[in-house]
CSV table of C-alpha atoms (C1' of nucleotides) in Angstrom, one decimal:
chain,number,residue,atom,x,y,z
A,1,MET,CA,11.2,26.9,-5.5
A,2,GLY,CA,9.4,24.2,-7.5
A,3,ARG,CA,11.1,22.2,-10.0
A,4,ALA,CA,10.8,22.8,-13.7
A,5,PRO,CA,8.2,20.6,-15.5
A,6,CYS,CA,9.7,17.7,-17.5
A,7,CYS,CA,7.9,18.9,-20.6
A,8,ASP,CA,5.7,21.5,-21.9
A,9,LYS,CA,2.4,20.4,-20.9
A,10,ALA,CA,0.5,22.5,-23.4
A,11,SER,CA,2.2,21.0,-26.3
A,12,VAL,CA,2.2,17.4,-25.5
A,13,LYS,CA,-0.4,14.9,-26.5
A,14,LYS,CA,-2.0,12.9,-23.6
A,15,GLY,CA,-4.3,10.0,-23.8
A,16,PRO,CA,-4.2,6.7,-25.5
A,17,TRP,CA,-1.4,6.0,-27.8
A,18,SER,CA,-2.1,5.4,-31.5
A,19,PRO,CA,-0.5,2.4,-33.4
A,20,GLU,CA,1.5,5.0,-35.3
A,21,GLU,CA,3.1,6.5,-32.1
A,22,ASP,CA,3.6,3.0,-30.9
A,23,ALA,CA,5.4,2.0,-34.1
A,24,LYS,CA,7.6,5.1,-34.0
A,25,LEU,CA,8.7,4.6,-30.4
A,26,LYS,CA,9.2,0.9,-30.8
A,27,ALA,CA,11.2,1.2,-34.0
A,28,TYR,CA,13.5,4.0,-32.6
A,29,ILE,CA,14.2,2.3,-29.4
A,30,GLU,CA,14.8,-1.1,-31.0
A,31,GLU,CA,17.3,0.5,-33.3
A,32,ASN,CA,18.9,3.1,-31.0
A,33,GLY,CA,18.0,2.3,-27.6
A,34,THR,CA,16.7,5.1,-25.3
A,35,GLY,CA,20.0,7.0,-25.5
A,36,GLY,CA,19.9,7.3,-21.6
A,37,ASN,CA,17.5,10.3,-21.9
A,38,TRP,CA,13.8,9.8,-22.2
A,39,ILE,CA,13.1,13.5,-21.9
A,40,ALA,CA,14.9,14.2,-25.1
A,41,LEU,CA,13.7,11.1,-26.9
A,42,PRO,CA,10.1,12.3,-28.1
A,43,GLN,CA,11.8,15.3,-29.8
A,44,LYS,CA,14.2,13.1,-31.6
A,45,ILE,CA,11.6,11.0,-33.1
A,46,GLY,CA,8.8,13.5,-33.7
A,47,LEU,CA,6.5,12.5,-31.1
A,48,LYS,CA,4.3,15.0,-29.3
A,49,ARG,CA,4.6,13.1,-26.0
A,50,CYS,CA,6.1,13.7,-22.6
A,51,GLY,CA,9.3,11.7,-22.2
A,52,LYS,CA,7.9,10.1,-19.1
A,53,SER,CA,4.8,8.9,-21.1
A,54,CYS,CA,7.2,7.3,-23.8
A,55,ARG,CA,9.2,5.6,-21.0
A,56,LEU,CA,6.0,4.2,-19.4
A,57,ARG,CA,4.5,3.2,-22.8
A,58,TRP,CA,7.7,1.3,-23.6
A,59,LEU,CA,8.2,-0.3,-20.1
A,60,ASN,CA,4.5,-1.4,-19.8
A,61,TYR,CA,3.4,-2.1,-23.2
A,62,LEU,CA,5.9,-2.2,-26.1
A,63,ARG,CA,9.0,-3.7,-24.4
A,64,PRO,CA,9.7,-7.2,-25.8
A,65,ASN,CA,8.7,-10.2,-23.8
A,66,ILE,CA,5.8,-8.3,-22.0
A,67,LYS,CA,3.2,-10.8,-20.9
A,68,HIS,CA,-0.3,-9.7,-21.0
A,69,GLY,CA,-3.4,-11.5,-20.0
A,70,ASP,CA,-4.3,-13.9,-17.3
A,71,PHE,CA,-1.9,-14.5,-14.4
A,72,THR,CA,-1.0,-18.1,-13.5
A,73,GLU,CA,-1.6,-19.5,-10.0
A,74,GLU,CA,1.9,-19.5,-9.4
A,75,GLU,CA,2.2,-15.9,-10.2
A,76,GLU,CA,-0.7,-15.3,-8.0
A,77,HIS,CA,0.9,-17.1,-5.3
A,78,ILE,CA,4.2,-15.1,-5.7
A,79,ILE,CA,2.3,-11.8,-5.7
A,80,CYS,CA,0.4,-12.6,-2.5
A,81,SER,CA,3.4,-13.8,-0.7
A,82,LEU,CA,5.4,-10.7,-1.6
A,83,TYR,CA,2.5,-8.5,-0.8
A,84,ILE,CA,2.1,-10.0,2.6
A,85,SER,CA,5.9,-9.5,3.2
A,86,ILE,CA,6.8,-6.2,1.6
A,87,GLY,CA,3.6,-4.5,0.8
A,88,SER,CA,2.9,-2.6,-2.3
A,89,ARG,CA,6.4,-2.5,-3.6
A,90,TRP,CA,5.1,-3.4,-7.1
A,91,SER,CA,8.5,-2.9,-8.7
A,92,ILE,CA,10.0,-5.5,-6.5
A,93,ILE,CA,7.2,-7.9,-6.9
A,94,ALA,CA,7.3,-7.3,-10.7
A,95,ALA,CA,11.2,-8.2,-10.6
A,96,GLN,CA,10.1,-11.7,-9.4
A,97,LEU,CA,7.8,-12.2,-12.3
A,98,PRO,CA,9.4,-12.1,-15.8
A,99,GLY,CA,7.4,-10.4,-18.4
A,100,ARG,CA,5.1,-8.7,-15.9
A,101,THR,CA,5.2,-5.1,-15.3
A,102,ASP,CA,4.7,-3.3,-11.9
A,103,ASN,CA,1.7,-1.5,-13.4
A,104,ASP,CA,0.1,-4.9,-14.5
A,105,ILE,CA,0.7,-6.4,-11.1
A,106,LYS,CA,-0.7,-3.3,-9.3
A,107,ASN,CA,-3.8,-3.2,-11.6
A,108,TYR,CA,-4.2,-7.1,-11.3
A,109,TRP,CA,-4.0,-6.8,-7.4
A,110,ASN,CA,-6.3,-4.0,-7.0
A,111,THR,CA,-8.9,-5.2,-9.5
A,112,LYS,CA,-8.9,-9.1,-9.1
A,113,LEU,CA,-6.6,-10.7,-6.6
A,114,LYS,CA,-7.5,-8.4,-3.7
A,115,LYS,CA,-11.2,-9.4,-4.1
A,116,LYS,CA,-10.4,-12.9,-4.7
A,117,LEU,CA,-8.5,-13.4,-1.6
A,118,LEU,CA,-9.9,-11.1,0.8
A,119,GLY,CA,-13.4,-11.3,-0.5
A,120,LYS,CA,-13.6,-7.6,-0.7
A,121,ARG,CA,-14.9,-5.4,-3.2
A,122,ALA,CA,-12.8,-2.4,-4.2
A,123,PRO,CA,-14.8,0.7,-3.7
A,124,SER,CA,-15.7,2.2,-6.8
A,125,ARG,CA,-14.6,5.7,-7.6
A,126,ARG,CA,-18.1,6.8,-7.2
A,127,ALA,CA,-18.2,5.3,-3.9
A,128,ARG,CA,-14.9,6.6,-3.0
A,129,ALA,CA,-16.1,10.2,-3.9
A,130,ASN,CA,-18.7,9.7,-1.3
A,131,GLN,CA,-16.6,8.0,1.3
A,132,ASP,CA,-17.0,6.6,4.8
A,133,PRO,CA,-17.9,9.6,7.0
A,134,TYR,CA,-15.1,8.7,9.4
A,135,LEU,CA,-12.6,8.9,6.5
A,136,ALA,CA,-14.2,11.9,5.0
A,137,ALA,CA,-13.8,13.7,8.3
A,138,GLY,CA,-10.2,13.0,8.2
A,139,GLY,CA,-10.0,9.7,9.9
A,140,GLY,CA,-12.6,9.7,12.5
A,141,ASN,CA,-11.6,11.9,15.1
A,142,MET,CA,-8.0,11.7,14.1
A,143,CYS,CA,-7.7,15.0,12.4
A,144,SER,CA,-10.2,17.6,11.1
A,145,THR,CA,-8.5,19.6,8.6
A,146,SER,CA,-6.2,19.1,5.8
A,147,GLY,CA,-2.6,20.1,5.5
A,148,GLY,CA,-1.2,22.8,7.8
A,149,GLY,CA,0.4,20.9,10.6
A,150,ASN,CA,3.4,18.9,10.4
A,151,SER,CA,1.6,15.5,10.8
A,152,CYS,CA,-2.0,16.3,10.5
A,153,GLY,CA,-3.9,15.4,7.4
A,154,GLY,CA,-1.5,14.0,5.1
A,155,ALA,CA,0.3,12.0,7.9
A,156,ALA,CA,-2.9,10.8,9.5
A,157,THR,CA,-4.0,9.8,6.1
A,158,ALA,CA,-0.8,8.0,5.5
A,159,ALA,CA,-1.0,6.3,8.9
A,160,GLN,CA,-4.5,5.2,8.2
A,161,ALA,CA,-3.5,4.0,4.8
A,162,LEU,CA,-0.5,2.1,6.2
A,163,SER,CA,-2.6,0.5,8.9
A,164,ALA,CA,-5.4,-0.4,6.4
A,165,SER,CA,-2.8,-1.9,4.3
A,166,ALA,CA,-1.3,-3.6,7.3
A,167,LEU,CA,-4.7,-5.1,8.3
A,168,GLU,CA,-5.2,-6.1,4.6
A,169,ARG,CA,-2.1,-8.1,4.9
A,170,ILE,CA,-3.0,-9.7,8.3
A,171,GLN,CA,-6.2,-10.8,6.5
A,172,LEU,CA,-4.5,-12.2,3.6
A,173,HIS,CA,-2.2,-14.0,5.6
A,174,MET,CA,-5.0,-15.4,7.7
A,175,ARG,CA,-6.8,-16.3,4.6
A,176,LEU,CA,-3.8,-18.0,2.9
A,177,GLN,CA,-3.3,-19.9,6.1
A,178,GLY,CA,-6.8,-21.1,5.8
A,179,ILE,CA,-6.0,-22.2,2.2
A,180,TYR,CA,-2.6,-23.6,2.7
A,181,GLY,CA,-3.0,-24.8,6.2
A,182,GLY,CA,0.1,-24.7,8.4
A,183,SER,CA,0.9,-22.9,11.7
A,184,PHE,CA,-0.3,-19.4,12.3
A,185,VAL,CA,2.7,-18.7,14.3
A,186,CYS,CA,5.8,-17.4,12.5
A,187,THR,CA,9.0,-16.5,14.3
A,188,ASN,CA,11.6,-13.9,13.8
A,189,ASN,CA,15.1,-13.4,15.1
A,190,HIS,CA,16.7,-10.4,16.3
A,191,SER,CA,19.7,-10.9,14.2
A,192,ALA,CA,19.7,-9.5,10.7
A,193,ALA,CA,21.6,-12.5,9.3
A,194,PRO,CA,20.8,-15.1,8.3
A,195,ALA,CA,17.5,-13.6,6.9
A,196,PRO,CA,14.9,-13.7,9.6
A,197,GLN,CA,12.2,-16.2,9.1
A,198,GLN,CA,9.1,-14.6,7.5
A,199,TRP,CA,5.8,-15.7,6.7
A,200,PRO,CA,5.3,-19.3,5.9
A,201,LYS,CA,5.7,-20.2,2.2
A,202,LEU,CA,7.3,-16.8,1.6
A,203,GLU,CA,10.5,-17.7,3.3
A,204,ALA,CA,11.4,-20.5,0.9
A,205,LEU,CA,10.4,-18.1,-2.0
A,206,LEU,CA,12.7,-15.3,-0.6
A,207,HIS,CA,15.5,-17.7,-0.1
A,208,ALA,CA,15.1,-19.1,-3.6
A,209,ASN,CA,15.0,-15.6,-5.2
A,210,LYS,CA,17.3,-14.0,-2.7
A,211,GLN,CA,19.8,-13.2,-5.4
A,212,LEU,CA,17.2,-11.5,-7.5
A,213,LEU,CA,16.1,-9.1,-4.8
A,214,PRO,CA,17.7,-5.6,-4.9
A,215,GLY,CA,20.0,-4.8,-2.2
A,216,SER,CA,21.9,-6.9,0.3
A,217,SER,CA,19.0,-7.4,2.6
A,218,LEU,CA,15.6,-8.6,2.3
A,219,PRO,CA,12.9,-6.1,2.5
A,220,THR,CA,10.8,-6.5,5.7
A,221,ASP,CA,8.3,-4.6,7.6
A,222,ALA,CA,10.8,-3.7,10.1
A,223,MET,CA,12.3,-1.5,7.6
A,224,ALA,CA,10.6,1.7,6.4
A,225,THR,CA,7.9,1.6,8.9
A,226,THR,CA,8.3,4.9,10.5
A,227,VAL,CA,5.1,6.9,10.1
A,228,SER,CA,3.5,9.8,11.7
A,229,VAL,CA,0.6,9.1,13.9
A,230,HIS,CA,-1.7,11.7,14.8
A,231,GLN,CA,-3.9,11.5,18.1
A,232,PRO,CA,-6.2,14.0,19.2
A,233,GLN,CA,-5.6,16.1,22.1
A,234,HIS,CA,-7.8,14.1,24.5
A,235,LEU,CA,-5.9,10.9,23.9
A,236,VAL,CA,-2.7,12.4,24.4
A,237,ASP,CA,-3.7,13.9,27.5
A,238,GLN,CA,-5.1,10.7,28.7
A,239,SER,CA,-2.2,8.8,27.5
A,240,LEU,CA,0.4,10.9,29.2
A,241,GLY,CA,-1.5,11.5,32.5
A,242,ALA,CA,-3.7,14.4,33.8
A,243,GLY,CA,-0.6,16.8,34.4
A,244,GLY,CA,-1.5,18.8,31.3
A,245,ALA,CA,0.8,19.6,28.3
A,246,GLY,CA,3.7,20.6,30.4
A,247,GLU,CA,4.0,17.4,32.3
A,248,ALA,CA,3.0,15.5,29.1
A,249,ALA,CA,5.9,17.1,27.4
A,250,VAL,CA,8.3,16.0,30.1
A,251,GLN,CA,7.0,12.6,30.1
A,252,ALA,CA,7.0,12.6,26.4
A,253,GLU,CA,10.7,13.4,26.6
A,254,GLN,CA,11.3,10.7,29.0
A,255,LEU,CA,9.3,8.3,26.9
A,256,SER,CA,11.1,9.5,23.8
A,257,SER,CA,14.6,8.6,25.2
A,258,ALA,CA,13.3,5.6,26.8
A,259,ALA,CA,11.3,4.1,24.0
A,260,GLY,CA,13.0,5.7,21.0
A,261,ALA,CA,9.9,7.5,20.2
A,262,ASP,CA,10.0,10.9,18.8
A,263,TYR,CA,7.1,12.6,20.6
A,264,MET,CA,5.9,16.1,19.4
A,265,ALA,CA,3.5,18.4,20.8
A,266,PRO,CA,0.4,17.0,22.2
A,267,GLY,CA,-1.9,16.6,19.3
A,268,SER,CA,0.4,14.9,17.1
A,269,PHE,CA,3.4,12.9,17.5
A,270,GLU,CA,5.7,10.7,15.6
A,271,ARG,CA,7.0,7.3,16.9
A,272,GLN,CA,8.3,4.3,15.6
A,273,LYS,CA,5.8,2.2,13.6
A,274,LEU,CA,6.5,-1.4,14.3
A,275,GLY,CA,6.1,-3.9,11.7
A,276,PHE,CA,4.5,-7.2,11.9
A,277,TYR,CA,7.6,-9.1,12.2
A,278,SER,CA,9.9,-6.5,14.1
A,279,PRO,CA,13.0,-8.0,15.7
A,280,SER,CA,12.8,-8.6,19.3
A,281,ALA,CA,14.7,-5.6,20.2
A,282,GLU,CA,11.9,-3.5,18.5
A,283,ALA,CA,9.3,-5.6,20.3
A,284,GLU,CA,10.9,-4.7,23.6
A,285,THR,CA,11.0,-1.1,22.6
A,286,ALA,CA,7.1,-1.4,22.1
A,287,GLY,CA,6.9,-3.1,25.3
A,288,VAL,CA,8.4,0.0,27.0
A,289,GLU,CA,6.2,2.3,25.1
A,290,MET,CA,3.1,0.4,25.4
A,291,SER,CA,3.4,-0.4,29.0
A,292,SER,CA,4.4,3.2,29.8
A,293,VAL,CA,1.6,4.9,28.2
A,294,PRO,CA,-1.9,3.8,29.3
A,295,MET,CA,-4.0,3.2,26.3
A,296,ALA,CA,-7.3,5.1,25.8
A,297,GLY,CA,-10.0,3.1,27.2
A,298,GLY,CA,-7.8,1.4,29.7
A,299,TYR,CA,-5.5,-0.7,27.8
A,300,GLY,CA,-2.3,-0.7,29.4
A,301,GLY,CA,0.3,-2.9,31.3
A,302,ALA,CA,3.1,-4.8,30.0
A,303,GLY,CA,3.3,-7.3,27.3
A,304,PHE,CA,1.9,-5.5,24.3
A,305,GLY,CA,4.0,-5.7,21.2
A,306,PRO,CA,4.3,-4.6,17.7
A,307,HIS,CA,1.3,-6.6,16.6
A,308,HIS,CA,-0.9,-5.0,18.9
A,309,ASP,CA,0.6,-1.7,18.1
A,310,GLU,CA,-0.1,-2.0,14.5
A,311,LEU,CA,-3.8,-3.3,15.1
A,312,TYR,CA,-4.3,-0.6,17.7
A,313,ASP,CA,-3.5,2.1,15.4
A,314,PHE,CA,-5.7,0.7,12.7
A,315,LEU,CA,-8.7,0.1,15.0
A,316,TYR,CA,-8.1,3.7,16.7
A,317,SER,CA,-7.9,5.4,13.3
A,318,LYS,CA,-11.1,3.8,12.3
A,319,TYR,CA,-13.2,3.6,15.3
A,320,GLY,CA,-11.6,5.8,18.0
A,321,PRO,CA,-10.7,4.6,21.4
A,322,VAL,CA,-10.7,0.8,21.5
A,323,GLY,CA,-10.7,-0.9,24.9
A,324,GLY,CA,-12.3,-3.8,26.7
A,325,LEU,CA,-16.0,-3.5,27.8
A,326,ALA,CA,-14.7,-3.5,31.4
A,327,GLN,CA,-12.8,-0.4,30.7
A,328,GLY,CA,-15.7,1.2,29.0
A,329,GLY,CA,-14.0,1.1,25.5
A,330,HIS,CA,-15.8,1.2,22.3
A,331,ILE,CA,-16.2,-2.2,20.8
A,332,PRO,CA,-16.5,-1.9,17.0
A,333,PRO,CA,-17.8,-4.6,15.0
A,334,LEU,CA,-15.1,-5.8,12.6
A,335,PRO,CA,-16.8,-8.0,10.0
A,336,GLU,CA,-13.7,-7.8,7.8
A,337,LEU,CA,-11.7,-9.7,10.2
A,338,GLN,CA,-12.7,-13.2,9.6
A,339,CYS,CA,-11.8,-16.3,11.4
A,340,PRO,CA,-9.5,-18.0,9.2
A,341,ASP,CA,-9.8,-21.4,10.6
A,342,GLY,CA,-13.5,-21.3,11.1
A,343,ALA,CA,-13.8,-25.1,10.5
A,344,ALA,CA,-12.2,-25.6,13.9
A,345,VAL,CA,-15.1,-24.1,15.7
A,346,ALA,CA,-18.7,-24.5,15.4
A,347,GLY,CA,-20.0,-21.9,13.0
A,348,ALA,CA,-17.4,-22.1,10.3
A,349,ASP,CA,-17.9,-18.4,9.3
A,350,GLU,CA,-17.3,-17.1,12.8
A,351,LYS,CA,-16.0,-13.6,12.8
A,352,PHE,CA,-14.0,-11.4,15.1
A,353,SER,CA,-17.1,-9.3,16.0
A,354,THR,CA,-15.3,-7.7,18.7
A,355,TRP,CA,-11.8,-7.3,20.2
A,356,ALA,CA,-13.1,-6.8,23.6
A,357,ALA,CA,-10.8,-8.7,26.1
A,358,SER,CA,-9.6,-10.6,23.2
A,359,CYS,CA,-7.1,-8.5,21.3
A,360,ASP,CA,-4.2,-9.2,23.5
A,361,TYR,CA,-0.7,-9.7,23.4
A,362,GLY,CA,0.3,-12.9,25.3
A,363,THR,CA,3.5,-14.7,26.1
A,364,ALA,CA,3.8,-18.4,26.4
A,365,ALA,CA,7.3,-20.0,26.8
A,366,GLY,CA,9.0,-17.0,25.5
A,367,HIS,CA,6.8,-16.9,22.4
A,368,HIS,CA,4.8,-13.7,22.0
A,369,GLN,CA,1.5,-13.7,20.2
A,370,LEU,CA,-1.1,-11.5,19.3
A,371,GLN,CA,-4.3,-13.3,19.5
A,372,GLY,CA,-7.9,-12.7,19.4
A,373,ASN,CA,-10.8,-14.8,20.5
A,374,SER,CA,-14.5,-15.1,19.8
A,375,ILE,CA,-16.9,-13.2,22.0
A,376,ASN,CA,-18.9,-16.3,22.1
A,377,SER,CA,-17.5,-17.6,25.5
A,378,SER,CA,-18.9,-21.1,25.0
A,379,LEU,CA,-16.6,-21.4,21.9
A,380,LEU,CA,-13.9,-19.5,23.2
A,381,HIS,CA,-11.1,-20.1,20.9
A,382,ASP,CA,-7.8,-18.1,20.4
A,383,TYR,CA,-6.7,-17.1,16.9
A,384,VAL,CA,-3.2,-16.2,16.7
A,385,ILE,CA,-2.6,-13.4,14.2
A,386,GLY,CA,1.1,-13.7,14.6
A,387,GLY,CA,4.0,-13.8,16.9
A,388,TYR,CA,7.7,-13.9,17.4
A,389,ASP,CA,10.2,-15.4,19.6
A,390,GLN,CA,12.2,-13.6,22.1
B,1,DA,C1',-34.1,1.8,-24.6
B,2,DA,C1',-31.5,4.4,-21.7
B,3,DA,C1',-29.2,5.6,-17.5
B,4,DG,C1',-26.6,4.1,-13.9
B,5,DC,C1',-22.9,1.3,-12.4
B,6,DG,C1',-19.0,-1.8,-11.8
B,7,DC,C1',-14.9,-3.3,-13.8
B,8,DA,C1',-10.5,-3.6,-16.1
B,9,DC,C1',-6.8,-1.5,-18.3
B,10,DA,C1',-4.0,2.3,-19.7
B,11,DA,C1',-2.0,6.5,-18.7
B,12,DC,C1',-1.1,10.3,-15.9
B,13,DC,C1',0.7,12.7,-11.8
B,14,DG,C1',3.4,14.1,-8.1
B,15,DC,C1',7.1,12.9,-5.1
B,16,DA,C1',11.6,11.0,-3.8
B,17,DC,C1',16.1,10.1,-4.8
B,18,DG,C1',20.6,9.9,-7.2
B,19,DA,C1',23.6,12.0,-10.3
B,20,DT,C1',25.7,15.9,-11.8
B,21,DA,C1',27.0,20.7,-13.0
C,1,DT,C1',26.9,23.1,-1.2
C,2,DT,C1',23.2,23.8,-3.8
C,3,DA,C1',20.2,23.6,-7.7
C,4,DT,C1',18.7,21.1,-11.5
C,5,DC,C1',17.8,17.2,-14.1
C,6,DG,C1',16.4,12.5,-15.2
C,7,DT,C1',14.4,8.3,-13.5
C,8,DG,C1',11.7,5.3,-11.0
C,9,DC,C1',7.9,4.5,-8.2
C,10,DG,C1',3.3,4.0,-6.1
C,11,DG,C1',-1.0,6.2,-6.1
C,12,DT,C1',-4.7,8.0,-8.7
C,13,DT,C1',-7.5,9.1,-12.5
C,14,DG,C1',-9.5,8.5,-17.4
C,15,DT,C1',-12.0,5.9,-20.3
C,16,DG,C1',-14.3,2.3,-22.7
C,17,DC,C1',-17.1,-1.7,-22.3
C,18,DG,C1',-20.4,-4.7,-20.6
C,19,DC,C1',-24.0,-5.6,-17.2
C,20,DT,C1',-28.0,-4.4,-14.5
C,21,DT,C1',-31.8,-2.0,-13.2
DNA sequence: AAAGCGCACAACCGCACGATA
DNA sequence: TTATCGTGCGGTTGTGCGCTT
């Protein structure tokens, strides 16, 4: 049963607000408040608008002390830091910037800041309509149809979107490190309190604003990162061994209990999506999962962790099986992954043109790192994307 | 000059969630 | 317990303007 619409769409006006409408709404709210009921408000003041539309207009434009116009550097920094840490939770980010609305910040990010910091051009809507064939086909070989299945289509899209966002955040972090200097390596502790150390710069900010953030705990990637991941039949078969669906199901069951993953029928499954800075317990979980399930293209063995997990999902969703050359894996060019500290090596603009034999999850003195290195062996140089301490 | 394109901003849409009857 | 309602949120779309070809 669908829910009733919030208003009669046929009789409400849509589109830009006129100055008269603005004046009516503003005058009424300033005098009477919203009355706690936005839906009823337009009728009260004789506006042919949906209540939601009134609310949005008030919050984003008419409300007192709304700032419009250019963002300051400090505001940009706060937006970047929070975006790296919590992603597109615009309302939370907006709460840290007095006078700015989530809509404003979202627009600013999408149209300016992202390009400025990541050097990307947001795809135009015309371009979007004629998207990357991989995406247009449902995420490479991830899924070929829409809807229907429990995790096909929408879930694959969601996973891809999340991974793309995750990569964007990796890139942003790398870029910021390049700008601000400092160590690439961040640590995280298992215990929830005190608040785990987060990305450099951000931590101080979060501590400073801790009391302003909603809820008692800081939002982190480790929270709210369960997503559906769809994998094609061949990969699931490959991953779970040659025993076919029956054996795969048994193995999946075992893996499920061992790794906390909720495997579903071959073709799609759900599992814990580990964040960039998962606590070590989650990393251990990832270790079990990753070491137990040989990756397509031959990646396997112990030692993979949440970063690899995240990156692998992204690479897989975009390019299909990813693996080392030795394992016959497909090595995609990744021009968007740019070396952040290029100055440290010859050829300042060196890129991660491959992850072959380089995207790995290493351990040194109890410190786990996801690192990549250049394919140019003469300039072999590790770039640590992130890490955590055990 | 005109069409195409990119950009920025405002507004809309649909979903999730909590409150409540 | 369940259906409904109101609100908040994030993603997406509409639209106008200026620039480029």
